[in-house]
PDB file of C-alpha atoms in Angstrom:
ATOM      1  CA  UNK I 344      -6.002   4.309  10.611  1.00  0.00           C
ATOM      2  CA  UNK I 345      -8.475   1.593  11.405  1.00  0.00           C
ATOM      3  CA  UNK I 346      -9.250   0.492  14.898  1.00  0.00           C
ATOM      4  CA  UNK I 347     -11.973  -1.763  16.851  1.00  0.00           C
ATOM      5  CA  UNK I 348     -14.958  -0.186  17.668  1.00  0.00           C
ATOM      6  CA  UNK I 349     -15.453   1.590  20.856  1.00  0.00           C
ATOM      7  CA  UNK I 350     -18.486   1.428  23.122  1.00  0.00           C
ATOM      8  CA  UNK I 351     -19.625   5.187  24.060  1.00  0.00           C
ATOM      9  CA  UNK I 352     -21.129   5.081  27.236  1.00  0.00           C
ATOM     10  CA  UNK I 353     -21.290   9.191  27.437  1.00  0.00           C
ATOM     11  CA  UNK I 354     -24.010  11.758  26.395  1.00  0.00           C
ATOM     12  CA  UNK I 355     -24.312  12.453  22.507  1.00  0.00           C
ATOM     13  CA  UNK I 356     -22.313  14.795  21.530  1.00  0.00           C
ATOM     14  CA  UNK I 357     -23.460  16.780  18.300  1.00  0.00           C
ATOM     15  CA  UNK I 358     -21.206  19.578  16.821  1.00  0.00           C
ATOM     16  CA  UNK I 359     -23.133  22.516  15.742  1.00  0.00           C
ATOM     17  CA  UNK I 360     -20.464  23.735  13.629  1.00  0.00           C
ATOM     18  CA  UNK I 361     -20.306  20.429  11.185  1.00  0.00           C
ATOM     19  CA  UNK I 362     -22.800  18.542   9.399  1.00  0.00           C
ATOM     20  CA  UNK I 363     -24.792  17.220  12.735  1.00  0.00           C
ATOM     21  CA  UNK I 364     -25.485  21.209  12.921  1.00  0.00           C
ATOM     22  CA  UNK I 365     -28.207  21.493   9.982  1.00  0.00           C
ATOM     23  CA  UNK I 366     -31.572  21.939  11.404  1.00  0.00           C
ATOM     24  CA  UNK I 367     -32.739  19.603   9.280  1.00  0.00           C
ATOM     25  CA  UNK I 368     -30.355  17.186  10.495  1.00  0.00           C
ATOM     26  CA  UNK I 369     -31.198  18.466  14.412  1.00  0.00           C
ATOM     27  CA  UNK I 370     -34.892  18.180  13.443  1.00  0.00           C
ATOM     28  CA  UNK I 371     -34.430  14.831  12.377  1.00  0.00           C
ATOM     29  CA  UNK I 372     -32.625  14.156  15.822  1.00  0.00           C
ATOM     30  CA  UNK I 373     -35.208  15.515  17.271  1.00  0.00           C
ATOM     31  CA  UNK I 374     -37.528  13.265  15.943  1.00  0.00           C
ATOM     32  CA  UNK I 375     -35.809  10.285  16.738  1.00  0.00           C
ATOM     33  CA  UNK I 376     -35.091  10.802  20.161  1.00  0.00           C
ATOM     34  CA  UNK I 377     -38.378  12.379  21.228  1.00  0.00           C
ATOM     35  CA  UNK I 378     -39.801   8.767  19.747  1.00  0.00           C
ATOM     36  CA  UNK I 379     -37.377   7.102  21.834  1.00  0.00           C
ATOM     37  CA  UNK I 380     -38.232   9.093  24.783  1.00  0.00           C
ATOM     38  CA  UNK I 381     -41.989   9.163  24.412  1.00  0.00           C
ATOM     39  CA  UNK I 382     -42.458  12.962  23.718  1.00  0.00           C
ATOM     40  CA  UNK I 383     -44.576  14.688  21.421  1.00  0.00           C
ATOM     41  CA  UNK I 384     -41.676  14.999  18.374  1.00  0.00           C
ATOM     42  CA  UNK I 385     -44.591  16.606  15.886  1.00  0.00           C
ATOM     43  CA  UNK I 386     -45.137  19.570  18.368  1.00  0.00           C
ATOM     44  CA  UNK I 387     -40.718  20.201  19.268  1.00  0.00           C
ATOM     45  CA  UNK I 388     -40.497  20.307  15.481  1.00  0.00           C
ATOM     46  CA  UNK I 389     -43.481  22.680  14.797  1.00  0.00           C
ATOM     47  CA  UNK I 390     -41.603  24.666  18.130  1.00  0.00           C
ATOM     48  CA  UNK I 391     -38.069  24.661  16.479  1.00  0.00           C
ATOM     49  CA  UNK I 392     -39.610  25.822  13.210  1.00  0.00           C
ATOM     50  CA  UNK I 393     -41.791  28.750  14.470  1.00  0.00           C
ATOM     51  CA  UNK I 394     -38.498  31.143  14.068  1.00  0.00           C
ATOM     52  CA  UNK I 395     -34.368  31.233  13.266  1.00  0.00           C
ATOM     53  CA  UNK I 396     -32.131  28.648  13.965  1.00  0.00           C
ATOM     54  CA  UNK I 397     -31.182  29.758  17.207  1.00  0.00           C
ATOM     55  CA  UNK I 398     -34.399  29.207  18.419  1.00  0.00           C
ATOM     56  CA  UNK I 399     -34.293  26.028  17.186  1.00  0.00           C
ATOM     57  CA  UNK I 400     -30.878  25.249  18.536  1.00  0.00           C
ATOM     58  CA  UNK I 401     -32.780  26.234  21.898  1.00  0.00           C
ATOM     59  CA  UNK I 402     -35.940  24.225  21.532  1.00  0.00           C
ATOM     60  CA  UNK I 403     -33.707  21.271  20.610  1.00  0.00           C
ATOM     61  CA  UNK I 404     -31.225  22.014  23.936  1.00  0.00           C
ATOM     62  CA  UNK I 405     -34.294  22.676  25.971  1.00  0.00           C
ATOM     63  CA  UNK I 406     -35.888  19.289  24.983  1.00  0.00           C
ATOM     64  CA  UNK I 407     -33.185  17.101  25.029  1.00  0.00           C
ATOM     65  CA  UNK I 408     -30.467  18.897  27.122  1.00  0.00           C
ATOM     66  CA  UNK I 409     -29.855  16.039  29.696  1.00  0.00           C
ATOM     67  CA  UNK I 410     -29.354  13.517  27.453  1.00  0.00           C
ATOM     68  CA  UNK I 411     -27.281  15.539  24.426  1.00  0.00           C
ATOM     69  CA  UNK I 412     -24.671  18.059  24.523  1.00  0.00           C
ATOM     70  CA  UNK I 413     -24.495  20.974  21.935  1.00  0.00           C
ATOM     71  CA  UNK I 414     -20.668  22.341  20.953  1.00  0.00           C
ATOM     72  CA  UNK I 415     -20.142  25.378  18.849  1.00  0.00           C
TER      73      UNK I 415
END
């Protein structure tokens, strides 16, 4: 089915349990909306990388909570 494109005017929505749910892929999130947002991506990276993935999934929720929502 093809249809017109729809403005989303809600939070980002990334599900953990697809693709979006790499940390590499949630690093590279990271990255881009810690630029966006004027925070220190280099040092939320080094934090999400200092143990397992659900640290990382916590550092990443922690940082960017209000603006994205995590589904498992």
């Amino acid at each position: 089915m093809i249809r017109n494109k729809q403005d989303n005017k809600g939070p980002i929505v990334i599900d953990l349990t697809g693709p979006d749910g790499n940390v590499f892929k949630l690093m590279g999130y990271a990255k881009s909306f810690a630029k966006q947002l004027n925070l220190d991506g280099d040092a939320i990276i080094k934090d999400m990388m200092s143990s397992d993935y659900e640290h990382a999934v916590k550092v990443f929720d922690d940082a960017f909570g209000d603006f994205v929502i995590l589904e498992r």
